[in-house]
Every structure is written in C-alpha cells, then in structure tokens.
C-alpha cells in the first residue's frame, strides 16, 4: 500500500526537496501540497492523504491552527509537525492540537522517511527523540498542579488505568506494557481503549500529552 503524503510549507523550495525525497520511495507518494495552513485545510477537504508534513510558522494560518482543524475531522490524516526550532512553543501547541509527531527540518532524510512510515502505522507515540524532549521541556515549565479541567479527566480512571496511562506517557508500546504487568497484550489494548474513551483523547499521542500535563510523567 502506498502512503499518501501531503506537504504544507510556505517555502516552495522546501516543498520541492521533500517531494523529491518522498517520491523516490516505492511505498510513498506526494498527493498534494499547500503554501499555508488555510490553503492546506481547504485542499485536504478534497484530497485524501494519510500523513501531512506541516510547517508551523506560516502566513495567513499557521500550522497550529491548521493542525487543529485537520485533526478534528473524521478519518483525519496523521500530522507530523516540522520546524527549524528545537523545543519550539509552536510545535508543542501543534502536538496538543492533534499532531502525531514533531521533527526538525534539518533531520536526516532517513529519519523523515522513518517518521512518515511509523506515524502512518499508528505505532508512533513520540517517535522522534525531539518530540519527547519537547514534551519534557514544557512539562518542566508547567505549573506543578494541573488545572481543574485537565485533572478532572483522570477522576474516573481506575488505579490500573492510571498505571497504564503513565507507561503510555513514557512511550512504552502495548507489548512492553503487557510485559511489565505480565498480562496479555489484548488486555492492554482494552485498557488503552478505555483510557481514550474516559479522557476524551483522540489517540495515544493525546494520552502522552495528558500524562505530562497531569504530572504522571515528567515531574
């Protein structure tokens, strides 16, 4: 199956470089591109894509707002945030808005290709190491106590569900969590499904953000 990639960047030369790299792969194909977030939101309403490479700093509509609008749609593509700034506040905001990963524009070509494939497979919680550093950085800068609205999302969780959420926040896979608790992987999948439903999280990435925001991880 070919992974359909959509490019969003206000620099045409950057898009051209990404396109050459991606189209050189037998399992990847660029299906469209946009020069800003507003154009991307409109284009992705009529273009089917699996993964979006999203720049954060753009005119008219930045990548944060665009990511939120795109990620809120049913069957939305996975968004990888691209930026030239390590530990960028914009990138963190985009991840909170629904992006699946964060990657620096100067990453090695093979790292970008791996991120696309991993995010598409749904296995990536915080695939690039920079994403974890980004979350840890902002967790350290956040207030010691989560706000009432954030904390309330944990109130209905069982003790085991909190434990699973903590391990998800640390980046462990279902297999690794199952080995930690000595249970079947199917049991972990059930716990994760309940966590998503109870906390109103869209995917594992949102669970990771929640784990950091509530202090379960990163303190």
CSV table of C-alpha atoms in Angstrom, one decimal:
chain,number,residue,atom,x,y,z
A,1,UNK,CA,0.0,0.0,0.0
A,2,UNK,CA,1.3,3.4,-0.9
A,3,UNK,CA,1.3,6.0,1.9
A,4,UNK,CA,-0.2,9.3,0.6
A,5,UNK,CA,1.7,12.4,1.9
A,6,UNK,CA,0.6,16.0,1.8
A,7,UNK,CA,3.1,18.8,2.1
A,8,UNK,CA,2.4,22.1,3.8
A,9,UNK,CA,5.2,24.8,3.9
A,10,UNK,CA,5.4,28.4,2.8
A,11,UNK,CA,8.8,27.8,1.1
A,12,UNK,CA,8.4,26.3,-2.4
A,13,UNK,CA,12.0,25.1,-2.4
A,14,UNK,CA,11.5,23.2,0.8
A,15,UNK,CA,8.4,21.5,-0.6
A,16,UNK,CA,10.2,20.6,-3.7
A,17,UNK,CA,13.0,19.0,-1.7
A,18,UNK,CA,10.6,17.0,0.4
A,19,UNK,CA,8.7,15.9,-2.7
A,20,UNK,CA,11.8,14.6,-4.5
A,21,UNK,CA,12.8,12.6,-1.4
A,22,UNK,CA,9.3,11.2,-0.7
A,23,UNK,CA,8.5,10.3,-4.4
A,24,UNK,CA,11.8,8.5,-4.6
A,25,UNK,CA,10.4,5.8,-2.3
A,26,UNK,CA,8.4,3.0,-3.7
A,27,UNK,CA,5.9,3.0,-0.8
A,28,UNK,CA,5.4,6.8,-0.5
A,29,UNK,CA,3.7,9.3,-2.8
A,30,UNK,CA,3.1,13.1,-2.5
A,31,UNK,CA,-0.6,13.7,-3.3
A,32,UNK,CA,-0.7,17.4,-2.8
A,33,UNK,CA,0.9,20.5,-1.3
A,34,UNK,CA,0.0,23.9,0.1
A,35,UNK,CA,1.8,27.1,0.9
A,36,UNK,CA,0.0,27.9,4.2
A,37,UNK,CA,-2.4,26.4,6.7
A,38,UNK,CA,-5.5,27.9,5.2
A,39,UNK,CA,-4.8,26.5,1.8
A,40,UNK,CA,-4.0,23.1,3.4
A,41,UNK,CA,-7.3,23.0,5.3
A,42,UNK,CA,-9.2,23.6,2.1
A,43,UNK,CA,-7.1,21.3,-0.1
A,44,UNK,CA,-7.3,18.4,2.4
A,45,UNK,CA,-11.1,18.7,2.3
A,46,UNK,CA,-11.0,17.3,-1.2
A,47,UNK,CA,-7.7,15.4,-1.2
A,48,UNK,CA,-7.3,12.1,0.6
A,49,UNK,CA,-4.0,11.8,2.4
A,50,UNK,CA,-2.5,9.5,5.1
A,51,UNK,CA,0.2,11.8,6.5
A,52,UNK,CA,0.7,15.5,6.5
A,53,UNK,CA,4.1,17.2,6.8
A,54,UNK,CA,3.1,20.5,8.5
A,55,UNK,CA,5.3,23.6,8.9
A,56,UNK,CA,4.4,25.6,12.0
A,57,UNK,CA,5.3,29.2,11.1
A,58,UNK,CA,3.4,30.3,8.0
A,59,UNK,CA,1.4,33.4,6.9
A,60,UNK,CA,-2.4,33.6,6.9
A,61,UNK,CA,-2.9,30.5,9.0
A,62,UNK,CA,-0.1,28.9,10.9
A,63,UNK,CA,0.4,25.1,11.4
A,64,UNK,CA,-1.0,25.1,14.9
A,65,UNK,CA,-4.5,26.3,13.8
A,66,UNK,CA,-4.4,24.2,10.7
A,67,UNK,CA,-3.5,21.1,12.6
A,68,UNK,CA,-6.4,21.5,15.0
A,69,UNK,CA,-8.9,21.9,12.1
A,70,UNK,CA,-7.5,19.0,10.1
A,71,UNK,CA,-7.1,16.6,13.1
A,72,UNK,CA,-10.7,17.3,14.2
A,73,UNK,CA,-12.1,15.8,11.0
A,74,UNK,CA,-13.3,12.2,10.8
A,75,UNK,CA,-10.7,9.9,9.3
A,76,UNK,CA,-8.1,12.7,9.5
A,77,UNK,CA,-4.6,12.1,8.3
A,78,UNK,CA,-1.7,11.9,10.8
A,79,UNK,CA,0.2,15.2,11.1
A,80,UNK,CA,3.9,15.5,11.5
A,81,UNK,CA,5.0,19.0,12.7
A,82,UNK,CA,8.1,20.4,11.0
A,83,UNK,CA,10.1,23.3,12.4
A,84,UNK,CA,13.6,24.8,12.3
A,85,UNK,CA,13.4,25.4,16.0
A,86,UNK,CA,14.2,22.8,18.6
A,87,UNK,CA,11.8,23.0,21.6
A,88,UNK,CA,9.5,25.3,19.8
A,89,UNK,CA,6.4,26.5,21.6
A,90,UNK,CA,4.5,26.5,18.3
A,91,UNK,CA,5.4,22.8,17.8
A,92,UNK,CA,4.2,21.9,21.3
A,93,UNK,CA,0.9,23.7,20.7
A,94,UNK,CA,0.5,21.8,17.4
A,95,UNK,CA,1.1,18.5,19.2
A,96,UNK,CA,-1.6,19.5,21.7
A,97,UNK,CA,-3.8,20.4,18.8
A,98,UNK,CA,-3.6,16.9,17.4
A,99,UNK,CA,-0.2,16.4,15.7
A,100,UNK,CA,1.3,12.9,15.9
A,101,UNK,CA,4.9,13.8,16.0
A,102,UNK,CA,7.5,16.7,15.9
A,103,UNK,CA,10.5,16.7,13.6
A,104,UNK,CA,13.2,19.3,12.9
A,105,UNK,CA,13.7,20.3,9.3
A,106,UNK,CA,17.4,19.5,9.5
A,107,UNK,CA,16.7,15.9,10.4
A,108,UNK,CA,18.4,13.3,8.3
A,109,UNK,CA,16.3,12.2,5.2
A,110,UNK,CA,16.1,8.6,6.5
A,111,UNK,CA,14.7,10.0,9.8
A,112,UNK,CA,12.0,11.8,8.0
A,113,UNK,CA,11.0,8.8,5.9
A,114,UNK,CA,11.0,6.6,9.0
A,115,UNK,CA,8.8,9.1,10.9
A,116,UNK,CA,6.3,9.1,8.0
A,117,UNK,CA,6.1,5.3,8.0
A,118,UNK,CA,6.0,4.9,11.7
A,119,UNK,CA,3.3,7.6,12.2
A,120,UNK,CA,1.2,6.1,9.4
A,121,UNK,CA,1.4,2.7,11.1
A,122,UNK,CA,0.0,4.2,14.3
A,123,UNK,CA,2.8,2.8,16.4
A,124,UNK,CA,4.4,6.1,17.0
A,125,UNK,CA,3.6,7.9,20.2
A,126,UNK,CA,6.6,10.2,20.2
A,127,UNK,CA,8.7,8.6,17.5
A,128,UNK,CA,11.4,11.3,17.0
A,129,UNK,CA,13.5,11.8,20.1
A,130,UNK,CA,13.0,15.5,19.8
A,131,UNK,CA,9.3,15.1,20.5
A,132,UNK,CA,9.9,13.5,23.9
A,133,UNK,CA,12.4,16.3,24.7
A,134,UNK,CA,9.8,18.8,23.7
A,135,UNK,CA,7.2,17.4,26.0
A,136,UNK,CA,9.7,17.0,28.9
A,137,UNK,CA,10.8,20.6,28.4
A,138,UNK,CA,7.2,22.0,28.7
A,139,UNK,CA,6.3,19.6,31.4
A,140,UNK,CA,9.1,21.0,33.5
A,141,UNK,CA,8.0,24.6,32.8
A,142,UNK,CA,4.3,23.9,33.5
A,143,UNK,CA,2.7,24.5,36.9
A,144,UNK,CA,3.2,21.8,39.5
A,145,UNK,CA,-0.5,21.2,39.7
A,146,UNK,CA,-2.7,20.6,36.6
A,147,UNK,CA,-5.7,22.8,36.1
A,148,UNK,CA,-9.1,21.6,37.3
A,149,UNK,CA,-10.3,20.7,33.7
A,150,UNK,CA,-7.2,18.6,33.0
A,151,UNK,CA,-7.1,16.9,36.4
A,152,UNK,CA,-10.9,16.1,36.1
A,153,UNK,CA,-10.1,13.9,33.1
A,154,UNK,CA,-8.4,11.4,35.4
A,155,UNK,CA,-11.1,11.2,38.0
A,156,UNK,CA,-12.9,8.2,36.6
A,157,UNK,CA,-9.8,6.2,35.9
A,158,UNK,CA,-9.1,3.0,37.9
A,159,UNK,CA,-5.7,2.6,39.5
A,160,UNK,CA,-4.6,0.2,36.8
A,161,UNK,CA,-5.7,2.6,34.1
A,162,UNK,CA,-3.6,5.3,35.7
A,163,UNK,CA,-0.7,3.0,35.7
A,164,UNK,CA,-1.2,2.2,32.0
A,165,UNK,CA,-1.5,5.9,31.2
A,166,UNK,CA,1.8,6.5,33.0
A,167,UNK,CA,3.5,3.9,30.9
A,168,UNK,CA,1.9,5.2,27.7
A,169,UNK,CA,3.2,8.6,28.6
A,170,UNK,CA,6.7,7.2,29.0
A,171,UNK,CA,6.5,5.9,25.4
A,172,UNK,CA,6.0,2.2,26.0
A,173,UNK,CA,4.3,0.1,23.4
A,174,UNK,CA,1.3,-2.2,24.2
A,175,UNK,CA,3.7,-5.2,24.1
A,176,UNK,CA,6.1,-3.5,26.6
A,177,UNK,CA,3.2,-2.6,28.9
A,178,UNK,CA,1.9,-6.2,28.8
A,179,UNK,CA,5.3,-7.5,29.7
A,180,UNK,CA,5.5,-5.0,32.6
A,181,UNK,CA,2.2,-6.1,34.1
A,182,UNK,CA,2.6,-9.8,33.0
A,183,UNK,CA,-0.8,-9.7,31.2
A,184,UNK,CA,-2.0,-10.4,27.6
A,185,UNK,CA,-1.4,-7.6,25.0
A,186,UNK,CA,-5.2,-7.7,24.3
A,187,UNK,CA,-5.8,-6.7,28.0
A,188,UNK,CA,-3.5,-3.7,27.5
A,189,UNK,CA,-5.4,-2.7,24.3
A,190,UNK,CA,-8.6,-2.8,26.3
A,191,UNK,CA,-7.1,-0.5,28.9
A,192,UNK,CA,-5.9,1.9,26.3
A,193,UNK,CA,-9.3,1.9,24.6
A,194,UNK,CA,-11.0,2.7,27.9
A,195,UNK,CA,-8.4,5.5,28.6
A,196,UNK,CA,-9.2,7.1,25.2
A,197,UNK,CA,-12.9,7.0,25.9
A,198,UNK,CA,-12.8,8.1,29.6
A,199,UNK,CA,-10.3,11.0,29.0
A,200,UNK,CA,-11.8,12.1,25.7
A,201,UNK,CA,-8.4,11.7,24.0
A,202,UNK,CA,-8.3,11.1,20.2
A,203,UNK,CA,-5.2,8.9,20.1
A,204,UNK,CA,-2.1,7.7,22.0
A,205,UNK,CA,-0.3,11.0,21.3
A,206,UNK,CA,-3.1,12.8,23.2
A,207,UNK,CA,-2.7,10.4,26.1
A,208,UNK,CA,1.0,11.2,26.2
A,209,UNK,CA,0.3,14.9,26.4
A,210,UNK,CA,-2.3,14.3,29.1
A,211,UNK,CA,0.2,12.2,31.1
A,212,UNK,CA,2.7,15.1,31.0
A,213,UNK,CA,0.1,17.8,31.7
A,214,UNK,CA,-1.3,16.0,34.8
A,215,UNK,CA,2.2,15.2,36.1
A,216,UNK,CA,2.0,11.5,35.8
A,217,UNK,CA,5.1,11.7,33.7
A,218,UNK,CA,7.9,14.2,33.6
A,219,UNK,CA,7.9,15.6,37.2
